DNA sequence: TTTCTATCGGACATTTTTGTCCATCTTCTT
DNA sequence: AAGAAGATGGACAAAAATGTCCGATAGAAA
């Protein structure tokens, strides 16, 4: 239901959010989130163009969230890489009834709208305020264990 | 969010439902629902293998719903051609926490589950009991206008 | 039995998505 | 100044989704 690219983008920002005021190299994020390095690079470029993250080039550079995690909705991230498309007119191209959808497409769009709203009102910060037994990006053995913080 | 194939499958069964106790040829369904004839043929084969429709071969044959429209949920149709995949374990492959999802994947799966349930409890018949201004498969000019019924 | 009209299913073409590789540019550190 | 670390972007490869074509097969009607 969600594309692979969306998954990757969400994992990436979730990883960034753990320590969001510093840049993190693509390679680090890729290790942390277990996804293909070079594909992530493309995803990060898309997030950058959409203004979700900032790129810092050169040594000790990387990507960094553009806003605080409590200001960033999951929908923004999703739409940055693979926009959720609402059904705003009859896909059959039937003329004459502008925004009126038939019952079938009405239901489909209702469902899409629900999904959209779910993620519109979920912020990245909420993901981190985990109370359950499993931490944000799934490491269950290790303790808090963000990135490897320089010591 | 929904694949093209799902759209097609839903349109097709919606078309069949209008007159569900007779077989309808792929070509007729394709015209009615404005989709590529030969691709629909593949979709119908999938629906047939899944038991959603029956195929009647030979002259005056076609496809026909296997059950009454009020017995057929949209989820059944969707799953027949492009199954909705729940997230039942950590996509990162992190070991050690079986069905426990991290907050990110928990939210994603919650959303998928919501969608699943929406369509699980919507039957094809409900789509036809339209009270709004637009009829099931969008023809707004023509009156009831099912298929071209033999006269 | 012949013919007509359907589905069936394999092969193939196109497009989109996903994934990989590498040369280049930028910035920091030494 | 030189080297190291990192983003950038183009080119390409592989896989999946979508779309097209056509011969084979089955059943009903003539």
mmCIF file with all atom_site columns, N, CA and C (backbone and C1' of nucleotides) in Angstrom, chain A residues 25-26 42 45 55-59 62-63, chain D residues 2-12:
data_model
loop_
_atom_site.group_PDB
_atom_site.id
_atom_site.type_symbol
_atom_site.label_atom_id
_atom_site.label_alt_id
_atom_site.label_comp_id
_atom_site.label_asym_id
_atom_site.label_entity_id
_atom_site.label_seq_id
_atom_site.pdbx_PDB_ins_code
_atom_site.Cartn_x
_atom_site.Cartn_y
_atom_site.Cartn_z
_atom_site.occupancy
_atom_site.B_iso_or_equiv
_atom_site.pdbx_formal_charge
_atom_site.auth_seq_id
_atom_site.auth_comp_id
_atom_site.auth_asym_id
_atom_site.auth_atom_id
_atom_site.pdbx_PDB_model_num
ATOM 1   N N     . UNK A 1 25 ? 25.657 11.559 7.896   1.00 0.00 ? 25 UNK A N     1
ATOM 2   C CA    . UNK A 1 25 ? 26.015 11.112 6.550   1.00 0.00 ? 25 UNK A CA    1
ATOM 3   C C     . UNK A 1 25 ? 25.057 10.026 6.068   1.00 0.00 ? 25 UNK A C     1
ATOM 4   N N     . UNK A 1 26 ? 24.848 10.018 4.777   1.00 0.00 ? 26 UNK A N     1
ATOM 5   C CA    . UNK A 1 26 ? 23.977 9.011  4.171   1.00 0.00 ? 26 UNK A CA    1
ATOM 6   C C     . UNK A 1 26 ? 24.392 7.612  4.593   1.00 0.00 ? 26 UNK A C     1
ATOM 7   N N     . UNK A 1 42 ? 19.409 8.884  -3.189  1.00 0.00 ? 42 UNK A N     1
ATOM 8   C CA    . UNK A 1 42 ? 18.397 9.509  -4.046  1.00 0.00 ? 42 UNK A CA    1
ATOM 9   C C     . UNK A 1 42 ? 17.203 9.994  -3.231  1.00 0.00 ? 42 UNK A C     1
ATOM 10  N N     . UNK A 1 45 ? 18.015 13.160 -1.495  1.00 0.00 ? 45 UNK A N     1
ATOM 11  C CA    . UNK A 1 45 ? 17.986 14.295 -2.412  1.00 0.00 ? 45 UNK A CA    1
ATOM 12  C C     . UNK A 1 45 ? 16.561 14.796 -2.602  1.00 0.00 ? 45 UNK A C     1
ATOM 13  N N     . UNK A 1 55 ? 20.878 19.772 3.414   1.00 0.00 ? 55 UNK A N     1
ATOM 14  C CA    . UNK A 1 55 ? 22.130 19.089 3.098   1.00 0.00 ? 55 UNK A CA    1
ATOM 15  C C     . UNK A 1 55 ? 23.299 19.955 3.498   1.00 0.00 ? 55 UNK A C     1
ATOM 16  N N     . UNK A 1 56 ? 24.244 19.346 4.162   1.00 0.00 ? 56 UNK A N     1
ATOM 17  C CA    . UNK A 1 56 ? 25.496 20.044 4.468   1.00 0.00 ? 56 UNK A CA    1
ATOM 18  C C     . UNK A 1 56 ? 26.613 19.297 3.761   1.00 0.00 ? 56 UNK A C     1
ATOM 19  N N     . UNK A 1 57 ? 27.224 19.948 2.812   1.00 0.00 ? 57 UNK A N     1
ATOM 20  C CA    . UNK A 1 57 ? 28.236 19.287 2.010   1.00 0.00 ? 57 UNK A CA    1
ATOM 21  C C     . UNK A 1 57 ? 29.597 19.388 2.677   1.00 0.00 ? 57 UNK A C     1
ATOM 22  N N     . UNK A 1 58 ? 30.501 18.600 2.116   1.00 0.00 ? 58 UNK A N     1
ATOM 23  C CA    . UNK A 1 58 ? 31.869 18.626 2.628   1.00 0.00 ? 58 UNK A CA    1
ATOM 24  C C     . UNK A 1 58 ? 32.054 17.740 3.838   1.00 0.00 ? 58 UNK A C     1
ATOM 25  N N     . UNK A 1 59 ? 33.266 17.740 4.318   1.00 0.00 ? 59 UNK A N     1
ATOM 26  C CA    . UNK A 1 59 ? 33.596 16.877 5.436   1.00 0.00 ? 59 UNK A CA    1
ATOM 27  C C     . UNK A 1 59 ? 32.730 17.203 6.654   1.00 0.00 ? 59 UNK A C     1
ATOM 28  N N     . UNK A 1 62 ? 26.417 16.096 5.843   1.00 0.00 ? 62 UNK A N     1
ATOM 29  C CA    . UNK A 1 62 ? 25.371 15.088 5.906   1.00 0.00 ? 62 UNK A CA    1
ATOM 30  C C     . UNK A 1 62 ? 24.014 15.746 5.776   1.00 0.00 ? 62 UNK A C     1
ATOM 31  N N     . UNK A 1 63 ? 23.024 15.019 6.185   1.00 0.00 ? 63 UNK A N     1
ATOM 32  C CA    . UNK A 1 63 ? 21.674 15.571 6.144   1.00 0.00 ? 63 UNK A CA    1
ATOM 33  C C     . UNK A 1 63 ? 21.163 15.775 7.561   1.00 0.00 ? 63 UNK A C     1
ATOM 34  P P     . DA  D 2 2  ? 49.368 20.466 -4.125  1.00 0.00 ? 2  DA  D P     1
ATOM 35  O "O5'" . DA  D 2 2  ? 48.927 19.324 -3.104  1.00 0.00 ? 2  DA  D "O5'" 1
ATOM 36  C "C5'" . DA  D 2 2  ? 49.763 19.052 -1.974  1.00 0.00 ? 2  DA  D "C5'" 1
ATOM 37  C "C4'" . DA  D 2 2  ? 49.064 18.044 -1.080  1.00 0.00 ? 2  DA  D "C4'" 1
ATOM 38  C "C3'" . DA  D 2 2  ? 48.237 17.011 -1.845  1.00 0.00 ? 2  DA  D "C3'" 1
ATOM 39  O "O3'" . DA  D 2 2  ? 48.428 15.744 -1.246  1.00 0.00 ? 2  DA  D "O3'" 1
ATOM 40  C "C1'" . DA  D 2 2  ? 46.869 18.121 -0.290  1.00 0.00 ? 2  DA  D "C1'" 1
ATOM 41  P P     . DG  D 2 3  ? 47.863 14.412 -1.958  1.00 0.00 ? 3  DG  D P     1
ATOM 42  O "O5'" . DG  D 2 3  ? 46.822 13.895 -0.872  1.00 0.00 ? 3  DG  D "O5'" 1
ATOM 43  C "C5'" . DG  D 2 3  ? 47.222 13.821 0.488   1.00 0.00 ? 3  DG  D "C5'" 1
ATOM 44  C "C4'" . DG  D 2 3  ? 46.011 13.708 1.385   1.00 0.00 ? 3  DG  D "C4'" 1
ATOM 45  C "C3'" . DG  D 2 3  ? 44.997 12.654 0.928   1.00 0.00 ? 3  DG  D "C3'" 1
ATOM 46  O "O3'" . DG  D 2 3  ? 44.598 11.906 2.062   1.00 0.00 ? 3  DG  D "O3'" 1
ATOM 47  C "C1'" . DG  D 2 3  ? 43.916 14.710 1.264   1.00 0.00 ? 3  DG  D "C1'" 1
ATOM 48  P P     . DA  D 2 4  ? 43.873 10.483 1.873   1.00 0.00 ? 4  DA  D P     1
ATOM 49  O "O5'" . DA  D 2 4  ? 42.597 10.652 2.815   1.00 0.00 ? 4  DA  D "O5'" 1
ATOM 50  C "C5'" . DA  D 2 4  ? 42.721 11.375 4.038   1.00 0.00 ? 4  DA  D "C5'" 1
ATOM 51  C "C4'" . DA  D 2 4  ? 41.347 11.836 4.483   1.00 0.00 ? 4  DA  D "C4'" 1
ATOM 52  C "C3'" . DA  D 2 4  ? 40.231 10.827 4.164   1.00 0.00 ? 4  DA  D "C3'" 1
ATOM 53  O "O3'" . DA  D 2 4  ? 39.374 10.720 5.292   1.00 0.00 ? 4  DA  D "O3'" 1
ATOM 54  C "C1'" . DA  D 2 4  ? 39.695 12.924 3.237   1.00 0.00 ? 4  DA  D "C1'" 1
ATOM 55  P P     . DA  D 2 5  ? 38.260 9.612  5.321   1.00 0.00 ? 5  DA  D P     1
ATOM 56  O "O5'" . DA  D 2 5  ? 36.917 10.486 5.288   1.00 0.00 ? 5  DA  D "O5'" 1
ATOM 57  C "C5'" . DA  D 2 5  ? 36.771 11.543 6.222   1.00 0.00 ? 5  DA  D "C5'" 1
ATOM 58  C "C4'" . DA  D 2 5  ? 35.539 12.337 5.880   1.00 0.00 ? 5  DA  D "C4'" 1
ATOM 59  C "C3'" . DA  D 2 5  ? 34.316 11.463 5.566   1.00 0.00 ? 5  DA  D "C3'" 1
ATOM 60  O "O3'" . DA  D 2 5  ? 33.179 12.054 6.166   1.00 0.00 ? 5  DA  D "O3'" 1
ATOM 61  C "C1'" . DA  D 2 5  ? 34.757 12.892 3.748   1.00 0.00 ? 5  DA  D "C1'" 1
ATOM 62  P P     . DG  D 2 6  ? 31.914 11.134 6.447   1.00 0.00 ? 6  DG  D P     1
ATOM 63  O "O5'" . DG  D 2 6  ? 30.868 11.710 5.385   1.00 0.00 ? 6  DG  D "O5'" 1
ATOM 64  C "C5'" . DG  D 2 6  ? 30.386 13.035 5.546   1.00 0.00 ? 6  DG  D "C5'" 1
ATOM 65  C "C4'" . DG  D 2 6  ? 29.990 13.616 4.227   1.00 0.00 ? 6  DG  D "C4'" 1
ATOM 66  C "C3'" . DG  D 2 6  ? 28.940 12.814 3.452   1.00 0.00 ? 6  DG  D "C3'" 1
ATOM 67  O "O3'" . DG  D 2 6  ? 27.642 13.384 3.610   1.00 0.00 ? 6  DG  D "O3'" 1
ATOM 68  C "C1'" . DG  D 2 6  ? 30.580 13.849 2.039   1.00 0.00 ? 6  DG  D "C1'" 1
ATOM 69  P P     . DA  D 2 7  ? 26.363 12.774 2.831   1.00 0.00 ? 7  DA  D P     1
ATOM 70  O "O5'" . DA  D 2 7  ? 26.088 13.848 1.686   1.00 0.00 ? 7  DA  D "O5'" 1
ATOM 71  C "C5'" . DA  D 2 7  ? 25.722 15.166 2.068   1.00 0.00 ? 7  DA  D "C5'" 1
ATOM 72  C "C4'" . DA  D 2 7  ? 25.734 16.085 0.864   1.00 0.00 ? 7  DA  D "C4'" 1
ATOM 73  C "C3'" . DA  D 2 7  ? 24.592 15.865 -0.124  1.00 0.00 ? 7  DA  D "C3'" 1
ATOM 74  O "O3'" . DA  D 2 7  ? 24.179 17.131 -0.634  1.00 0.00 ? 7  DA  D "O3'" 1
ATOM 75  C "C1'" . DA  D 2 7  ? 26.665 15.477 -1.209  1.00 0.00 ? 7  DA  D "C1'" 1
ATOM 76  P P     . DT  D 2 8  ? 22.966 17.185 -1.680  1.00 0.00 ? 8  DT  D P     1
ATOM 77  O "O5'" . DT  D 2 8  ? 23.657 16.939 -3.081  1.00 0.00 ? 8  DT  D "O5'" 1
ATOM 78  C "C5'" . DT  D 2 8  ? 24.590 17.897 -3.577  1.00 0.00 ? 8  DT  D "C5'" 1
ATOM 79  C "C4'" . DT  D 2 8  ? 24.776 17.702 -5.074  1.00 0.00 ? 8  DT  D "C4'" 1
ATOM 80  C "C3'" . DT  D 2 8  ? 23.526 17.279 -5.835  1.00 0.00 ? 8  DT  D "C3'" 1
ATOM 81  O "O3'" . DT  D 2 8  ? 23.318 18.164 -6.924  1.00 0.00 ? 8  DT  D "O3'" 1
ATOM 82  C "C1'" . DT  D 2 8  ? 25.335 15.833 -6.317  1.00 0.00 ? 8  DT  D "C1'" 1
ATOM 83  P P     . DG  D 2 9  ? 21.918 18.122 -7.731  1.00 0.00 ? 9  DG  D P     1
ATOM 84  O "O5'" . DG  D 2 9  ? 22.307 17.305 -9.052  1.00 0.00 ? 9  DG  D "O5'" 1
ATOM 85  C "C5'" . DG  D 2 9  ? 23.561 17.529 -9.672  1.00 0.00 ? 9  DG  D "C5'" 1
ATOM 86  C "C4'" . DG  D 2 9  ? 23.809 16.454 -10.710 1.00 0.00 ? 9  DG  D "C4'" 1
ATOM 87  C "C3'" . DG  D 2 9  ? 22.536 15.910 -11.365 1.00 0.00 ? 9  DG  D "C3'" 1
ATOM 88  O "O3'" . DG  D 2 9  ? 22.803 15.716 -12.739 1.00 0.00 ? 9  DG  D "O3'" 1
ATOM 89  C "C1'" . DG  D 2 9  ? 23.757 14.138 -10.454 1.00 0.00 ? 9  DG  D "C1'" 1
ATOM 90  P P     . DG  D 2 10 ? 21.624 15.649 -13.814 1.00 0.00 ? 10 DG  D P     1
ATOM 91  O "O5'" . DG  D 2 10 ? 22.314 14.826 -14.998 1.00 0.00 ? 10 DG  D "O5'" 1
ATOM 92  C "C5'" . DG  D 2 10 ? 23.717 14.946 -15.209 1.00 0.00 ? 10 DG  D "C5'" 1
ATOM 93  C "C4'" . DG  D 2 10 ? 24.298 13.604 -15.605 1.00 0.00 ? 10 DG  D "C4'" 1
ATOM 94  C "C3'" . DG  D 2 10 ? 23.370 12.773 -16.503 1.00 0.00 ? 10 DG  D "C3'" 1
ATOM 95  O "O3'" . DG  D 2 10 ? 24.087 12.317 -17.636 1.00 0.00 ? 10 DG  D "O3'" 1
ATOM 96  C "C1'" . DG  D 2 10 ? 24.091 11.499 -14.628 1.00 0.00 ? 10 DG  D "C1'" 1
ATOM 97  P P     . DA  D 2 11 ? 23.293 11.596 -18.856 1.00 0.00 ? 11 DA  D P     1
ATOM 98  O "O5'" . DA  D 2 11 ? 23.787 10.092 -18.777 1.00 0.00 ? 11 DA  D "O5'" 1
ATOM 99  C "C5'" . DA  D 2 11 ? 25.133 9.811  -18.412 1.00 0.00 ? 11 DA  D "C5'" 1
ATOM 100 C "C4'" . DA  D 2 11 ? 25.251 8.339  -18.077 1.00 0.00 ? 11 DA  D "C4'" 1
ATOM 101 C "C3'" . DA  D 2 11 ? 24.347 7.434  -18.918 1.00 0.00 ? 11 DA  D "C3'" 1
ATOM 102 O "O3'" . DA  D 2 11 ? 25.143 6.427  -19.533 1.00 0.00 ? 11 DA  D "O3'" 1
ATOM 103 C "C1'" . DA  D 2 11 ? 24.090 6.983  -16.591 1.00 0.00 ? 11 DA  D "C1'" 1
ATOM 104 P P     . DC  D 2 12 ? 24.475 5.429  -20.612 1.00 0.00 ? 12 DC  D P     1
ATOM 105 O "O5'" . DC  D 2 12 ? 24.204 4.136  -19.727 1.00 0.00 ? 12 DC  D "O5'" 1
ATOM 106 C "C5'" . DC  D 2 12 ? 25.208 3.691  -18.819 1.00 0.00 ? 12 DC  D "C5'" 1
ATOM 107 C "C4'" . DC  D 2 12 ? 24.607 2.737  -17.817 1.00 0.00 ? 12 DC  D "C4'" 1
ATOM 108 C "C3'" . DC  D 2 12 ? 23.669 1.681  -18.431 1.00 0.00 ? 12 DC  D "C3'" 1
ATOM 109 O "O3'" . DC  D 2 12 ? 24.264 0.405  -18.242 1.00 0.00 ? 12 DC  D "O3'" 1
ATOM 110 C "C1'" . DC  D 2 12 ? 22.819 2.567  -16.391 1.00 0.00 ? 12 DC  D "C1'" 1
#
